[in-house]
């Protein structure tokens, strides 16, 4: 089937991952049906201007998903999680949403389902939104729909949050200084998803760990210092600050036990434009880094 004949349903199409997937697919000439909560909003309008078909619906409403999936060839699945407090969802919600999207893909006879999960995922972490993603992965594998699972690391964009720079002269983050962390640009997740959709037979049944760079906190601070010209040391967020937020404390404890094995060179063969942290900073990321509190 030619590019222009294919139609991909993209959930979360106004978010970072879904938006990246929609734009990457459109740039390849693939038709996109963007599933959004607010079809009248400016983010939806921006997708229309790029050529997407925009449909409104709710991930919790199975009927709206099945209607949106009717006639599509493939589905990109991403859901909000408990780890994103701005969305106000629970881990049970995330699991239900993920199953709804997978069921809609099956009902539509989709020939490929791409689900985005999280890096290094294993069961039994005790963290709700880790467990919900593991259960969605298992459900996707059980359906009989050809699938690919993407497991992205932390977004470079996460590092633009001001609270990481509130300690004078320091970049503060969650992990010990030598702990290696997989990072990726949000747009690169979408670009890799588009490459997967372009070659479904090559990626069917595979789980891909995604990162453009794997860095320690000390290396992140050094790269930030070079890019911004601001002196920056690395500091770990104090234990008492983590204890003040039990969810983050559990997430950090669980994440320290994960071991992510990312083949960045192979990913770059799939997506030659895959960004390192230095590249992301040079291409506009450095301008997004907040001011550092003075010493």
Protein backbone atom coordinates (compact mmCIF):
# COMPACT_ATOMS: atom_id res chain seq x y z
CA UNK A 1 0.00 0.00 0.00
CA UNK A 2 1.38 3.40 -0.96
CA UNK A 3 2.02 6.16 1.53
CA UNK A 4 -0.96 8.27 0.50
CA UNK A 5 -3.34 5.32 0.80
CA UNK A 6 -2.43 4.58 4.41
CA UNK A 7 -4.43 6.09 7.26
CA UNK A 8 -3.08 6.13 10.83
CA UNK A 9 -5.15 6.97 13.90
CA UNK A 10 -3.01 8.91 16.38
CA UNK A 11 -4.22 9.20 19.96
CA UNK A 12 -2.87 11.95 22.20
CA UNK A 13 -2.34 13.92 19.01
CA UNK A 14 -2.01 17.30 20.74
CA UNK A 15 0.51 15.97 23.29
CA UNK A 16 4.26 15.59 22.99
CA UNK A 17 4.39 11.98 21.79
CA UNK A 18 1.18 11.86 19.80
CA UNK A 19 1.83 15.29 18.33
CA UNK A 20 5.33 14.23 17.33
CA UNK A 21 3.98 11.06 15.69
CA UNK A 22 1.27 12.98 13.83
CA UNK A 23 3.73 15.55 12.47
CA UNK A 24 6.29 12.92 11.50
CA UNK A 25 3.68 10.85 9.67
CA UNK A 26 2.30 13.89 7.86
CA UNK A 27 5.82 14.88 6.81
CA UNK A 28 6.10 11.45 5.15
CA UNK A 29 2.85 11.97 3.26
CA UNK A 30 0.87 9.56 5.45
CA UNK A 31 -2.76 10.44 6.14
CA UNK A 32 -3.38 11.07 9.84
CA UNK A 33 -6.61 10.95 11.81
CA UNK A 34 -5.86 12.85 15.01
CA UNK A 35 -7.89 11.82 18.06
CA UNK A 36 -8.22 14.75 20.47
CA UNK A 37 -10.34 15.82 23.42
CA UNK A 38 -10.81 19.37 22.16
CA UNK A 39 -11.21 19.46 18.37
CA UNK A 40 -11.87 23.23 18.45
CA UNK A 41 -8.68 24.18 20.30
CA UNK A 42 -5.62 25.76 18.72
CA UNK A 43 -3.45 22.60 18.97
CA UNK A 44 -6.10 20.72 16.97
CA UNK A 45 -6.31 23.61 14.49
CA UNK A 46 -2.54 23.45 14.02
CA UNK A 47 -2.82 19.78 13.09
CA UNK A 48 -5.55 20.57 10.58
CA UNK A 49 -3.30 23.17 8.97
CA UNK A 50 -0.68 20.45 8.52
CA UNK A 51 -3.25 18.24 6.78
CA UNK A 52 -4.53 16.00 9.57
CA UNK A 53 -8.14 14.93 9.89
CA UNK A 54 -9.14 15.85 13.45
CA UNK A 55 -11.80 13.91 15.37
CA UNK A 56 -12.97 14.54 18.90
CA UNK A 57 -13.42 11.88 21.53
CA UNK A 58 -12.44 10.53 24.90
CA UNK A 59 -10.09 7.65 25.65
CA UNK A 60 -12.58 6.51 28.27
CA UNK A 61 -15.37 6.33 25.69
CA UNK A 62 -14.94 3.09 23.78
CA UNK A 63 -17.61 4.04 21.23
CA UNK A 64 -15.83 7.27 20.25
CA UNK A 65 -12.56 5.37 19.83
CA UNK A 66 -14.14 2.68 17.68
CA UNK A 67 -15.77 5.33 15.50
CA UNK A 68 -12.42 7.12 15.11
CA UNK A 69 -10.62 3.87 14.28
CA UNK A 70 -13.07 2.79 11.59
CA UNK A 71 -11.25 2.38 8.30
CA UNK A 72 -7.73 3.00 9.60
CA UNK A 73 -4.74 0.89 8.67
CA UNK A 74 -2.75 1.46 11.86
CA UNK A 75 -3.01 3.02 15.32
CA UNK A 76 -0.58 4.98 17.49
CA UNK A 77 -1.47 4.53 21.16
CA UNK A 78 -0.37 6.76 24.03
CA UNK A 79 -2.24 7.61 27.23
CA UNK A 80 -1.87 10.12 30.06
CA UNK A 81 -0.72 8.62 33.34
CA UNK A 82 -0.78 9.14 37.08
CA UNK A 83 2.81 10.34 36.71
CA UNK A 84 1.44 13.41 34.88
CA UNK A 85 -0.62 15.13 37.61
CA UNK A 86 -1.87 17.80 35.21
CA UNK A 87 -4.17 15.25 33.58
CA UNK A 88 -5.85 14.08 36.77
CA UNK A 89 -5.95 10.41 35.82
CA UNK A 90 -5.31 7.31 37.92
CA UNK A 91 -3.33 4.24 36.96
CA UNK A 92 -6.63 2.37 36.61
CA UNK A 93 -7.74 5.06 34.14
CA UNK A 94 -4.53 4.65 32.15
CA UNK A 95 -4.99 0.89 31.96
CA UNK A 96 -8.60 1.26 30.85
CA UNK A 97 -7.65 3.83 28.22
CA UNK A 98 -4.83 1.67 26.87
CA UNK A 99 -7.10 -1.36 26.59
CA UNK A 100 -9.79 0.74 24.91
CA UNK A 101 -7.37 1.90 22.22
CA UNK A 102 -6.09 -1.63 21.65
CA UNK A 103 -9.64 -2.98 21.43
CA UNK A 104 -10.59 -0.27 18.94
CA UNK A 105 -7.56 -1.17 16.80
CA UNK A 106 -8.62 -4.82 16.80
CA UNK A 107 -12.27 -3.98 16.05
CA UNK A 108 -11.15 -1.86 13.09
CA UNK A 109 -8.98 -4.64 11.69
CA UNK A 110 -5.89 -2.43 11.98
CA UNK A 111 -2.78 -4.05 10.57
CA UNK A 112 -0.39 -2.44 13.06
CA UNK A 113 -0.66 -1.07 16.60
CA UNK A 114 2.22 0.97 18.02
CA UNK A 115 2.04 1.49 21.78
CA UNK A 116 4.37 3.81 23.69
CA UNK A 117 5.30 2.62 27.17
CA UNK A 118 8.40 3.53 29.22
CA UNK A 119 12.07 2.64 29.27
CA UNK A 120 13.27 -0.47 31.08
CA UNK A 121 9.80 -1.54 32.18
CA UNK A 122 9.53 -4.62 34.41
CA UNK A 123 6.62 -5.89 36.53
CA UNK A 124 6.43 -5.74 40.29
CA UNK A 125 7.77 -2.22 40.87
CA UNK A 126 4.88 -1.22 43.10
CA UNK A 127 4.49 2.05 41.18
CA UNK A 128 0.98 2.39 39.80
CA UNK A 129 1.74 3.94 36.44
CA UNK A 130 4.64 1.53 35.85
CA UNK A 131 2.33 -1.41 36.51
CA UNK A 132 -0.46 -0.03 34.31
CA UNK A 133 1.94 0.29 31.38
CA UNK A 134 3.18 -3.27 31.95
CA UNK A 135 -0.41 -4.51 31.91
CA UNK A 136 -1.18 -2.57 28.72
CA UNK A 137 1.89 -4.09 27.09
CA UNK A 138 0.69 -7.57 28.06
CA UNK A 139 -2.79 -6.82 26.73
CA UNK A 140 -1.42 -5.51 23.43
CA UNK A 141 0.65 -8.68 23.02
CA UNK A 142 -2.40 -10.87 23.68
CA UNK A 143 -4.76 -9.43 21.07
CA UNK A 144 -3.45 -10.93 17.87
CA UNK A 145 -3.03 -7.49 16.25
CA UNK A 146 0.48 -6.97 14.81
CA UNK A 147 2.17 -4.62 17.28
CA UNK A 148 5.32 -2.75 18.14
CA UNK A 149 6.04 -1.39 21.62
CA UNK A 150 8.18 1.71 22.03
CA UNK A 151 9.79 2.36 25.40
CA UNK A 152 11.11 5.93 25.51
CA UNK A 153 13.42 7.25 28.18
CA UNK A 154 13.00 10.58 29.94
CA UNK A 155 12.37 13.51 27.63
CA UNK A 156 15.05 16.15 27.18
CA UNK A 157 12.13 18.56 27.52
CA UNK A 158 11.74 17.47 31.15
CA UNK A 159 14.98 19.30 31.88
CA UNK A 160 13.37 22.68 31.14
CA UNK A 161 11.36 22.63 34.38
CA UNK A 162 12.41 25.54 36.64
CA UNK A 163 12.53 23.59 39.90
CA UNK A 164 15.61 21.70 38.71
CA UNK A 165 17.51 25.02 38.79
CA UNK A 166 16.27 26.47 42.08
CA UNK A 167 19.40 25.48 44.03
CA UNK A 168 22.03 28.22 43.59
CA UNK A 169 24.64 27.28 40.99
CA UNK A 170 23.28 23.75 40.52
CA UNK A 171 21.23 21.47 38.36
CA UNK A 172 19.31 19.22 40.74
CA UNK A 173 17.79 15.91 39.67
CA UNK A 174 16.41 12.72 41.13
CA UNK A 175 19.29 10.26 40.92
CA UNK A 176 22.78 9.66 42.33
CA UNK A 177 25.49 11.45 40.32
CA UNK A 178 26.76 8.32 38.52
CA UNK A 179 23.36 6.79 37.71
CA UNK A 180 22.94 6.50 33.93
CA UNK A 181 19.66 7.86 32.57
CA UNK A 182 18.24 7.30 29.06
CA UNK A 183 16.99 10.54 27.48
CA UNK A 184 15.26 11.31 24.19
CA UNK A 185 13.73 14.30 22.43
CA UNK A 186 9.94 14.01 22.35
CA UNK A 187 9.85 14.66 18.59
CA UNK A 188 12.23 11.75 18.01
CA UNK A 189 9.72 9.33 19.52
CA UNK A 190 7.25 10.40 16.86
CA UNK A 191 9.86 10.14 14.12
CA UNK A 192 10.76 6.59 15.19
CA UNK A 193 7.06 5.69 15.33
CA UNK A 194 6.64 6.97 11.77
CA UNK A 195 9.61 4.85 10.65
CA UNK A 196 8.03 1.81 12.32
CA UNK A 197 4.72 2.42 10.55
CA UNK A 198 6.61 2.69 7.25
CA UNK A 199 8.06 -0.81 7.66
CA UNK A 200 5.51 -2.78 9.71
CA UNK A 201 6.83 -6.21 8.79
CA UNK A 202 10.32 -5.32 10.01
CA UNK A 203 9.07 -4.15 13.42
CA UNK A 204 6.07 -6.38 14.13
CA UNK A 205 6.35 -8.08 17.50
CA UNK A 206 9.34 -6.02 18.59
CA UNK A 207 9.90 -3.92 21.70
CA UNK A 208 12.30 -1.00 21.21
CA UNK A 209 14.02 0.82 24.06
CA UNK A 210 14.39 4.43 22.94
CA UNK A 211 17.05 6.99 23.81
CA UNK A 212 19.15 9.50 21.93
CA UNK A 213 21.64 9.74 24.80
CA UNK A 214 22.35 7.89 28.04
CA UNK A 215 23.83 10.29 30.57
CA UNK A 216 24.62 10.65 34.25
CA UNK A 217 23.40 13.68 36.16
CA UNK A 218 26.97 14.99 36.21
CA UNK A 219 27.16 14.71 32.41
CA UNK A 220 23.81 16.48 32.03
CA UNK A 221 25.03 19.35 34.22
CA UNK A 222 28.27 19.62 32.25
CA UNK A 223 26.39 19.72 28.94
CA UNK A 224 24.05 22.37 30.31
CA UNK A 225 27.01 24.42 31.50
CA UNK A 226 28.66 24.26 28.06
CA UNK A 227 25.46 25.15 26.22
CA UNK A 228 24.29 27.98 28.48
CA UNK A 229 27.59 29.38 29.68
CA UNK A 230 26.33 29.25 33.27
CA UNK A 231 28.39 27.49 35.94
CA UNK A 232 26.44 24.43 37.02
CA UNK A 233 27.28 21.67 39.47
CA UNK A 234 25.18 18.54 39.82
CA UNK A 235 23.17 18.02 42.99
CA UNK A 236 20.76 15.27 43.86
CA UNK A 237 17.32 16.35 45.09
CA UNK A 238 17.52 15.92 48.90
CA UNK A 239 15.93 12.83 50.41
CA UNK A 240 13.65 14.95 52.58
CA UNK A 241 12.30 16.71 49.49
CA UNK A 242 11.52 13.37 47.88
CA UNK A 243 9.84 12.15 51.05
CA UNK A 244 7.55 15.16 50.87
CA UNK A 245 6.16 13.74 47.62
CA UNK A 246 5.51 10.01 48.17
CA UNK A 247 4.70 9.34 44.51
CA UNK A 248 8.01 10.79 43.30
CA UNK A 249 9.85 8.96 46.07
CA UNK A 250 8.40 5.61 44.94
CA UNK A 251 9.09 6.40 41.30
CA UNK A 252 12.73 7.24 41.96
CA UNK A 253 13.27 4.15 44.12
CA UNK A 254 11.77 1.94 41.40
CA UNK A 255 13.60 3.69 38.56
CA UNK A 256 16.95 3.11 40.26
CA UNK A 257 16.32 -0.63 39.98
CA UNK A 258 15.55 -0.54 36.26
CA UNK A 259 18.30 -1.43 33.84
CA UNK A 260 17.75 0.05 30.41
CA UNK A 261 19.75 -1.45 27.55
CA UNK A 262 19.50 0.96 24.61
CA UNK A 263 21.22 0.40 21.27
CA UNK A 264 21.47 4.04 20.23
CA UNK A 265 23.47 3.23 17.10
CA UNK A 266 20.74 0.90 15.81
CA UNK A 267 18.08 3.50 16.59
CA UNK A 268 20.04 6.03 14.57
CA UNK A 269 19.85 3.66 11.60
CA UNK A 270 16.07 3.72 11.96
CA UNK A 271 15.99 7.49 12.47
CA UNK A 272 19.21 9.19 11.31
CA UNK A 273 18.13 12.49 12.85
CA UNK A 274 18.03 11.06 16.38
CA UNK A 275 19.29 13.81 18.67
CA UNK A 276 21.95 13.62 21.33
CA UNK A 277 21.55 15.95 24.29
CA UNK A 278 24.20 18.26 22.83
CA UNK A 279 22.35 18.39 19.51
CA UNK A 280 19.04 19.06 21.23
CA UNK A 281 20.62 21.91 23.21
CA UNK A 282 22.26 23.38 20.09
CA UNK A 283 19.00 23.23 18.12
CA UNK A 284 17.04 25.41 20.51
CA UNK A 285 16.94 23.44 23.74
CA UNK A 286 19.50 25.66 25.47
CA UNK A 287 17.22 28.67 25.03
CA UNK A 288 14.50 26.82 26.94
CA UNK A 289 16.64 26.18 30.03
CA UNK A 290 15.45 28.45 32.87
CA UNK A 291 17.75 30.89 34.65
CA UNK A 292 19.87 29.32 37.36
CA UNK A 293 19.55 30.65 40.87
CA UNK A 294 22.68 32.69 41.68
CA UNK A 295 25.20 31.33 44.17
